[in-house]
GROMACS .gro file of N, CA and C in nm:
model
  384
    1MET      N    1   2.289   0.366   4.146
    1MET     CA    2   2.321   0.237   4.192
    1MET      C    3   2.199   0.143   4.163
    2ARG      N    4   2.079   0.183   4.181
    2ARG     CA    5   1.962   0.106   4.148
    2ARG      C    6   1.964   0.065   4.004
    3PHE      N    7   1.992   0.163   3.916
    3PHE     CA    8   2.000   0.142   3.772
    3PHE      C    9   2.095   0.033   3.737
    4GLN      N   10   2.221   0.038   3.796
    4GLN     CA   11   2.324  -0.051   3.765
    4GLN      C   12   2.277  -0.194   3.809
    5ILE      N   13   2.208  -0.207   3.919
    5ILE     CA   14   2.162  -0.331   3.963
    5ILE      C   15   2.058  -0.389   3.877
    6GLN      N   16   1.967  -0.308   3.839
    6GLN     CA   17   1.861  -0.339   3.744
    6GLN      C   18   1.915  -0.386   3.607
    7SER      N   19   2.013  -0.306   3.561
    7SER     CA   20   2.073  -0.341   3.431
    7SER      C   21   2.153  -0.473   3.439
    8ALA      N   22   2.223  -0.490   3.538
    8ALA     CA   23   2.292  -0.617   3.562
    8ALA      C   24   2.201  -0.738   3.572
    9LEU      N   25   2.091  -0.709   3.641
    9LEU     CA   26   1.990  -0.814   3.651
    9LEU      C   27   1.924  -0.851   3.519
   10GLU      N   28   1.893  -0.746   3.433
   10GLU     CA   29   1.835  -0.766   3.299
   10GLU      C   30   1.938  -0.845   3.213
   11LYS      N   31   2.060  -0.822   3.226
   11LYS     CA   32   2.161  -0.888   3.146
   11LYS      C   33   2.173  -1.034   3.186
   12ARG      N   34   2.162  -1.051   3.316
   12ARG     CA   35   2.171  -1.198   3.363
   12ARG      C   36   2.043  -1.272   3.321
   13LEU      N   37   1.924  -1.211   3.326
   13LEU     CA   38   1.803  -1.279   3.295
   13LEU      C   39   1.779  -1.299   3.150
   14ASN      N   40   1.804  -1.196   3.066
   14ASN     CA   41   1.779  -1.196   2.929
   14ASN      C   42   1.902  -1.223   2.841
   15GLY      N   43   2.010  -1.222   2.907
   15GLY     CA   44   2.134  -1.249   2.831
   15GLY      C   45   2.188  -1.119   2.775
   16VAL      N   46   2.110  -1.017   2.733
   16VAL     CA   47   2.144  -0.898   2.672
   16VAL      C   48   2.048  -0.785   2.715
   17ASN      N   49   2.102  -0.676   2.743
   17ASN     CA   50   2.012  -0.557   2.780
   17ASN      C   51   1.965  -0.498   2.647
   18GLN      N   52   1.838  -0.456   2.650
   18GLN     CA   53   1.782  -0.401   2.526
   18GLN      C   54   1.852  -0.277   2.482
   19TYR      N   55   1.906  -0.199   2.569
   19TYR     CA   56   1.971  -0.075   2.532
   19TYR      C   57   2.120  -0.099   2.481
   20ASP      N   58   2.175  -0.221   2.503
   20ASP     CA   59   2.307  -0.245   2.452
   20ASP      C   60   2.308  -0.285   2.306
   21VAL      N   61   2.190  -0.330   2.253
   21VAL     CA   62   2.178  -0.379   2.122
   21VAL      C   63   2.151  -0.261   2.024
   22LYS      N   64   2.233  -0.248   1.922
   22LYS     CA   65   2.205  -0.148   1.816
   22LYS      C   66   2.113  -0.205   1.715
   23ARG      N   67   2.001  -0.148   1.691
   23ARG     CA   68   1.907  -0.207   1.594
   23ARG      C   69   1.934  -0.140   1.453
   24VAL      N   70   1.942  -0.219   1.352
   24VAL     CA   71   1.965  -0.175   1.220
   24VAL      C   72   1.824  -0.166   1.149
   25ILE      N   73   1.801  -0.046   1.101
   25ILE     CA   74   1.672  -0.019   1.028
   25ILE      C   75   1.697  -0.033   0.879
   26THR      N   76   1.632  -0.120   0.816
   26THR     CA   77   1.650  -0.160   0.675
   26THR      C   78   1.610  -0.050   0.585
   27LYS      N   79   1.662  -0.062   0.458
   27LYS     CA   80   1.609   0.041   0.356
   27LYS      C   81   1.470   0.037   0.333
   28ALA      N   82   1.404  -0.095   0.333
   28ALA     CA   83   1.273  -0.110   0.311
   28ALA      C   84   1.186  -0.043   0.417
   29THR      N   85   1.234  -0.045   0.541
   29THR     CA   86   1.169   0.014   0.657
   29THR      C   87   1.174   0.165   0.636
   30TRP      N   88   1.286   0.215   0.595
   30TRP     CA   89   1.298   0.366   0.580
   30TRP      C   90   1.205   0.415   0.465
   31ALA      N   91   1.196   0.323   0.355
   31ALA     CA   92   1.103   0.358   0.249
   31ALA      C   93   0.958   0.368   0.292
   32GLU      N   94   0.926   0.264   0.386
   32GLU     CA   95   0.791   0.280   0.444
   32GLU      C   96   0.764   0.398   0.529
   33ILE      N   97   0.863   0.431   0.601
   33ILE     CA   98   0.859   0.558   0.692
   33ILE      C   99   0.835   0.681   0.601
   34ARG      N  100   0.920   0.685   0.501
   34ARG     CA  101   0.913   0.800   0.412
   34ARG      C  102   0.779   0.812   0.336
   35THR      N  103   0.724   0.696   0.292
   35THR     CA  104   0.601   0.690   0.227
   35THR      C  105   0.484   0.732   0.320
   36ALA      N  106   0.491   0.684   0.433
   36ALA     CA  107   0.392   0.723   0.544
   36ALA      C  108   0.394   0.876   0.572
   37TYR      N  109   0.522   0.925   0.577
   37TYR     CA  110   0.529   1.073   0.598
   37TYR      C  111   0.478   1.150   0.481
   38ALA      N  112   0.513   1.105   0.366
   38ALA     CA  113   0.465   1.177   0.244
   38ALA      C  114   0.310   1.173   0.230
   39SER      N  115   0.249   1.069   0.293
   39SER     CA  116   0.104   1.060   0.291
   39SER      C  117   0.033   1.153   0.397
   40GLY      N  118   0.119   1.212   0.482
   40GLY     CA  119   0.053   1.307   0.577
   40GLY      C  120   0.065   1.266   0.715
   41ILE      N  121   0.119   1.155   0.746
   41ILE     CA  122   0.135   1.109   0.887
   41ILE      C  123   0.258   1.181   0.946
   42GLY      N  124   0.247   1.222   1.075
   42GLY     CA  125   0.358   1.289   1.142
   42GLY      C  126   0.478   1.199   1.172
   43LEU      N  127   0.601   1.255   1.179
   43LEU     CA  128   0.712   1.176   1.201
   43LEU      C  129   0.715   1.108   1.334
   44ARG      N  130   0.676   1.184   1.443
   44ARG     CA  131   0.671   1.129   1.575
   44ARG      C  132   0.571   1.005   1.586
   45GLU      N  133   0.457   1.032   1.521
   45GLU     CA  134   0.356   0.920   1.525
   45GLU      C  135   0.404   0.799   1.447
   46ILE      N  136   0.472   0.815   1.342
   46ILE     CA  137   0.527   0.701   1.266
   46ILE      C  138   0.631   0.638   1.352
   47ALA      N  139   0.720   0.712   1.417
   47ALA     CA  140   0.828   0.648   1.506
   47ALA      C  141   0.759   0.565   1.616
   48ARG      N  142   0.653   0.623   1.680
   48ARG     CA  143   0.590   0.560   1.784
   48ARG      C  144   0.521   0.432   1.739
   49ASN      N  145   0.460   0.434   1.629
   49ASN     CA  146   0.391   0.322   1.569
   49ASN      C  147   0.482   0.206   1.531
   50MET      N  148   0.607   0.242   1.489
   50MET     CA  149   0.699   0.148   1.442
   50MET      C  150   0.800   0.104   1.547
   51ASP      N  151   0.792   0.164   1.663
   51ASP     CA  152   0.874   0.137   1.772
   51ASP      C  153   1.018   0.165   1.743
   52ILE      N  154   1.040   0.283   1.682
   52ILE     CA  155   1.172   0.341   1.652
   52ILE      C  156   1.189   0.479   1.723
   53PRO      N  157   1.294   0.502   1.787
   53PRO     CA  158   1.315   0.630   1.852
   53PRO      C  159   1.285   0.739   1.764
   54ALA      N  160   1.199   0.834   1.824
   54ALA     CA  161   1.165   0.953   1.742
   54ALA      C  162   1.281   1.034   1.693
   55GLY      N  163   1.384   1.044   1.772
   55GLY     CA  164   1.503   1.124   1.731
   55GLY      C  165   1.571   1.066   1.609
   56THR      N  166   1.568   0.928   1.599
   56THR     CA  167   1.626   0.871   1.486
   56THR      C  168   1.556   0.904   1.353
   57VAL      N  169   1.421   0.896   1.360
   57VAL     CA  170   1.334   0.934   1.250
   57VAL      C  171   1.351   1.081   1.220
   58LEU      N  172   1.343   1.162   1.315
   58LEU     CA  173   1.353   1.310   1.287
   58LEU      C  174   1.486   1.348   1.229
   59ALA      N  175   1.582   1.286   1.277
   59ALA     CA  176   1.718   1.320   1.222
   59ALA      C  177   1.744   1.278   1.078
   60ARG      N  178   1.687   1.161   1.049
   60ARG     CA  179   1.697   1.115   0.909
   60ARG      C  180   1.616   1.196   0.816
   61ALA      N  181   1.499   1.233   0.862
   61ALA     CA  182   1.407   1.328   0.781
   61ALA      C  183   1.472   1.460   0.752
   62LYS      N  184   1.538   1.508   0.853
   62LYS     CA  185   1.601   1.642   0.842
   62LYS      C  186   1.729   1.629   0.758
   63ARG      N  187   1.802   1.521   0.770
   63ARG     CA  188   1.928   1.502   0.693
   63ARG      C  189   1.892   1.490   0.545
   64GLU      N  190   1.780   1.421   0.511
   64GLU     CA  191   1.747   1.391   0.369
   64GLU      C  192   1.645   1.497   0.307
   65GLY      N  193   1.598   1.596   0.394
   65GLY     CA  194   1.511   1.697   0.345
   65GLY      C  195   1.371   1.650   0.310
   66TRP      N  196   1.315   1.561   0.386
   66TRP     CA  197   1.187   1.508   0.367
   66TRP      C  198   1.075   1.612   0.366
   67SER      N  199   1.087   1.713   0.451
   67SER     CA  200   0.981   1.806   0.467
   67SER      C  201   0.976   1.900   0.354
   68ARG      N  202   1.098   1.928   0.301
   68ARG     CA  203   1.110   2.020   0.175
   68ARG      C  204   1.057   1.942   0.060
   69GLN      N  205   1.080   1.821   0.047
   69GLN     CA  206   1.024   1.742  -0.070
   69GLN      C  207   0.875   1.726  -0.056
   70ARG      N  208   0.828   1.711   0.058
   70ARG     CA  209   0.679   1.698   0.078
   70ARG      C  210   0.607   1.832   0.039
   71GLU      N  211   0.669   1.937   0.081
   71GLU     CA  212   0.616   2.068   0.042
   71GLU      C  213   0.620   2.097  -0.102
   72ASN      N  214   0.730   2.058  -0.169
   72ASN     CA  215   0.741   2.066  -0.315
   72ASN      C  216   0.630   1.989  -0.384
   73ALA      N  217   0.609   1.862  -0.334
   73ALA     CA  218   0.505   1.779  -0.391
   73ALA      C  219   0.365   1.831  -0.374
   74LYS      N  220   0.336   1.897  -0.257
   74LYS     CA  221   0.209   1.956  -0.236
   74LYS      C  222   0.182   2.069  -0.331
   75ALA      N  223   0.293   2.163  -0.347
   75ALA     CA  224   0.285   2.273  -0.434
   75ALA      C  225   0.254   2.231  -0.583
   76LEU      N  226   0.326   2.127  -0.622
   76LEU     CA  227   0.306   2.075  -0.756
   76LEU      C  228   0.166   2.026  -0.769
   77ALA      N  229   0.122   1.952  -0.678
   77ALA     CA  230  -0.020   1.891  -0.690
   77ALA      C  231  -0.116   2.009  -0.689
   78LYS      N  232  -0.100   2.118  -0.618
   78LYS     CA  233  -0.185   2.230  -0.607
   78LYS      C  234  -0.181   2.301  -0.740
   79ARG      N  235  -0.074   2.308  -0.805
   79ARG     CA  236  -0.056   2.374  -0.936
   79ARG      C  237  -0.134   2.298  -1.043
   80GLU      N  238  -0.123   2.164  -1.037
   80GLU     CA  239  -0.191   2.084  -1.134
   80GLU      C  240  -0.346   2.092  -1.116
   81ASP      N  241  -0.390   2.121  -0.997
   81ASP     CA  242  -0.537   2.125  -0.976
   81ASP      C  243  -0.599   2.256  -1.028
   82THR      N  244  -0.521   2.358  -1.051
   82THR     CA  245  -0.581   2.485  -1.095
   82THR      C  246  -0.633   2.469  -1.229
   83ALA      N  247  -0.738   2.544  -1.258
   83ALA     CA  248  -0.809   2.541  -1.386
   83ALA      C  249  -0.709   2.588  -1.501
   84LYS      N  250  -0.721   2.522  -1.613
   84LYS     CA  251  -0.646   2.556  -1.721
   84LYS      C  252  -0.715   2.670  -1.802
   85VAL      N  253  -0.633   2.766  -1.836
   85VAL     CA  254  -0.685   2.885  -1.908
   85VAL      C  255  -0.694   2.841  -2.059
   86VAL      N  256  -0.813   2.861  -2.110
   86VAL     CA  257  -0.829   2.829  -2.256
   86VAL      C  258  -0.826   2.951  -2.343
   87THR      N  259  -0.747   2.953  -2.436
   87THR     CA  260  -0.728   3.069  -2.527
   87THR      C  261  -0.847   3.076  -2.619
   88PRO      N  262  -0.882   3.189  -2.679
   88PRO     CA  263  -0.985   3.204  -2.769
   88PRO      C  264  -0.973   3.110  -2.892
   89PHE      N  265  -0.846   3.088  -2.936
   89PHE     CA  266  -0.827   3.002  -3.047
   89PHE      C  267  -0.858   2.852  -3.021
   90GLU      N  268  -0.823   2.815  -2.896
   90GLU     CA  269  -0.852   2.679  -2.849
   90GLU      C  270  -1.001   2.652  -2.837
   91ALA      N  271  -1.072   2.762  -2.784
   91ALA     CA  272  -1.215   2.751  -2.773
   91ALA      C  273  -1.280   2.738  -2.906
   92ALA      N  274  -1.243   2.824  -3.003
   92ALA     CA  275  -1.291   2.817  -3.139
   92ALA      C  276  -1.267   2.679  -3.203
   93SER      N  277  -1.146   2.631  -3.187
   93SER     CA  278  -1.115   2.505  -3.249
   93SER      C  279  -1.197   2.392  -3.181
   94ALA      N  280  -1.216   2.395  -3.053
   94ALA     CA  281  -1.307   2.292  -2.984
   94ALA      C  282  -1.446   2.291  -3.041
   95THR      N  283  -1.501   2.421  -3.061
   95THR     CA  284  -1.632   2.432  -3.113
   95THR      C  285  -1.643   2.384  -3.255
   96MET      N  286  -1.544   2.414  -3.341
   96MET     CA  287  -1.547   2.371  -3.477
   96MET      C  288  -1.542   2.217  -3.482
   97GLN      N  289  -1.453   2.158  -3.395
   97GLN     CA  290  -1.448   2.014  -3.398
   97GLN      C  291  -1.585   1.951  -3.355
   98GLN      N  292  -1.653   2.004  -3.259
   98GLN     CA  293  -1.786   1.960  -3.213
   98GLN      C  294  -1.884   1.975  -3.323
   99ARG      N  295  -1.879   2.079  -3.394
   99ARG     CA  296  -1.981   2.100  -3.505
   99ARG      C  297  -1.953   1.987  -3.618
  100GLY      N  298  -1.818   1.973  -3.641
  100GLY     CA  299  -1.778   1.877  -3.751
  100GLY      C  300  -1.829   1.738  -3.709
  101GLU      N  301  -1.809   1.700  -3.577
  101GLU     CA  302  -1.856   1.568  -3.537
  101GLU      C  303  -2.004   1.556  -3.540
  102ARG      N  304  -2.077   1.659  -3.506
  102ARG     CA  305  -2.222   1.653  -3.524
  102ARG      C  306  -2.267   1.635  -3.663
  103HIS      N  307  -2.209   1.711  -3.755
  103HIS     CA  308  -2.227   1.709  -3.908
  103HIS      C  309  -2.208   1.569  -3.954
  104LEU      N  310  -2.092   1.508  -3.918
  104LEU     CA  311  -2.055   1.378  -3.959
  104LEU      C  312  -2.156   1.279  -3.916
  105GLY      N  313  -2.206   1.292  -3.794
  105GLY     CA  314  -2.310   1.206  -3.740
  105GLY      C  315  -2.446   1.213  -3.816
  106ARG      N  316  -2.479   1.342  -3.851
  106ARG     CA  317  -2.600   1.358  -3.925
  106ARG      C  318  -2.585   1.297  -4.071
  107MET      N  319  -2.470   1.323  -4.133
  107MET     CA  320  -2.445   1.257  -4.266
  107MET      C  321  -2.451   1.108  -4.261
  108ALA      N  322  -2.397   1.055  -4.158
  108ALA     CA  323  -2.398   0.912  -4.146
  108ALA      C  324  -2.539   0.857  -4.134
  109ASN      N  325  -2.618   0.928  -4.059
  109ASN     CA  326  -2.759   0.896  -4.039
  109ASN      C  327  -2.834   0.901  -4.180
  110ILE      N  328  -2.811   1.004  -4.252
  110ILE     CA  329  -2.880   1.023  -4.380
  110ILE      C  330  -2.840   0.903  -4.474
  111VAL      N  331  -2.713   0.867  -4.480
  111VAL     CA  332  -2.665   0.756  -4.557
  111VAL      C  333  -2.728   0.624  -4.517
  112GLU      N  334  -2.745   0.611  -4.388
  112GLU     CA  335  -2.805   0.490  -4.337
  112GLU      C  336  -2.948   0.475  -4.387
  113LYS      N  337  -3.021   0.589  -4.389
  113LYS     CA  338  -3.160   0.588  -4.423
  113LYS      C  339  -3.175   0.564  -4.572
  114THR      N  340  -3.090   0.633  -4.655
  114THR     CA  341  -3.106   0.625  -4.804
  114THR      C  342  -3.040   0.501  -4.869
  115MET      N  343  -2.946   0.434  -4.809
  115MET     CA  344  -2.884   0.315  -4.867
  115MET      C  345  -2.973   0.207  -4.907
  116PRO      N  346  -3.071   0.171  -4.821
  116PRO     CA  347  -3.163   0.066  -4.867
  116PRO      C  348  -3.243   0.099  -4.999
  117HIS      N  349  -3.280   0.231  -5.011
  117HIS     CA  350  -3.344   0.272  -5.133
  117HIS      C  351  -3.256   0.271  -5.252
  118VAL      N  352  -3.130   0.311  -5.243
  118VAL     CA  353  -3.038   0.305  -5.354
  118VAL      C  354  -3.001   0.164  -5.387
  119GLU      N  355  -2.990   0.073  -5.290
  119GLU     CA  356  -2.959  -0.069  -5.328
  119GLU      C  357  -3.074  -0.134  -5.392
  120ALA      N  358  -3.201  -0.094  -5.360
  120ALA     CA  359  -3.315  -0.161  -5.412
  120ALA      C  360  -3.348  -0.109  -5.562
  121MET      N  361  -3.285  -0.010  -5.595
  121MET     CA  362  -3.304   0.047  -5.739
  121MET      C  363  -3.255  -0.051  -5.846
  122GLU      N  364  -3.319  -0.060  -5.957
  122GLU     CA  365  -3.285  -0.141  -6.063
  122GLU      C  366  -3.173  -0.066  -6.139
  123PRO      N  367  -3.069  -0.138  -6.187
  123PRO     CA  368  -2.964  -0.070  -6.266
  123PRO      C  369  -3.004  -0.045  -6.408
  124ASP      N  370  -3.102   0.027  -6.430
  124ASP     CA  371  -3.151   0.049  -6.576
  124ASP      C  372  -3.115   0.190  -6.630
  125GLY      N  373  -3.013   0.243  -6.579
  125GLY     CA  374  -2.955   0.367  -6.641
  125GLY      C  375  -2.992   0.491  -6.572
  126HIS      N  376  -3.039   0.478  -6.448
  126HIS     CA  377  -3.075   0.611  -6.379
  126HIS      C  378  -2.955   0.687  -6.334
  127PHE      N  379  -2.834   0.627  -6.339
  127PHE     CA  380  -2.713   0.689  -6.288
  127PHE      C  381  -2.615   0.736  -6.404
  128ARG      N  382  -2.672   0.777  -6.516
  128ARG     CA  383  -2.590   0.824  -6.625
  128ARG      C  384  -2.539   0.957  -6.600
   0.00000   0.00000   0.00000
């Protein structure tokens, strides 16, 4: 009886009772909720912070399989973090490339040092 009186009073004062209005949650809001959940925030905390009933958020997450998707993403990220195994061929190839780059650097240095001397030489037939 008391609830009915209070409800009637609220309707009279506010025009509409807050429980009689069905709130529509936009796609953008659901995207924000999903992103927050994917970043590690709990569903109940998200619902509390966004002033949405927890049951609504939990039901949507279960229906769309958010927890499974989050676990798959975590597993994929963990797999990418593991160290890559290098084959002996790849190691040898990398070593040879480093040696080649060092040799090329040394040759460029030698050419830089000798070019002024070669350019200063008289073209009197030393290059026959």
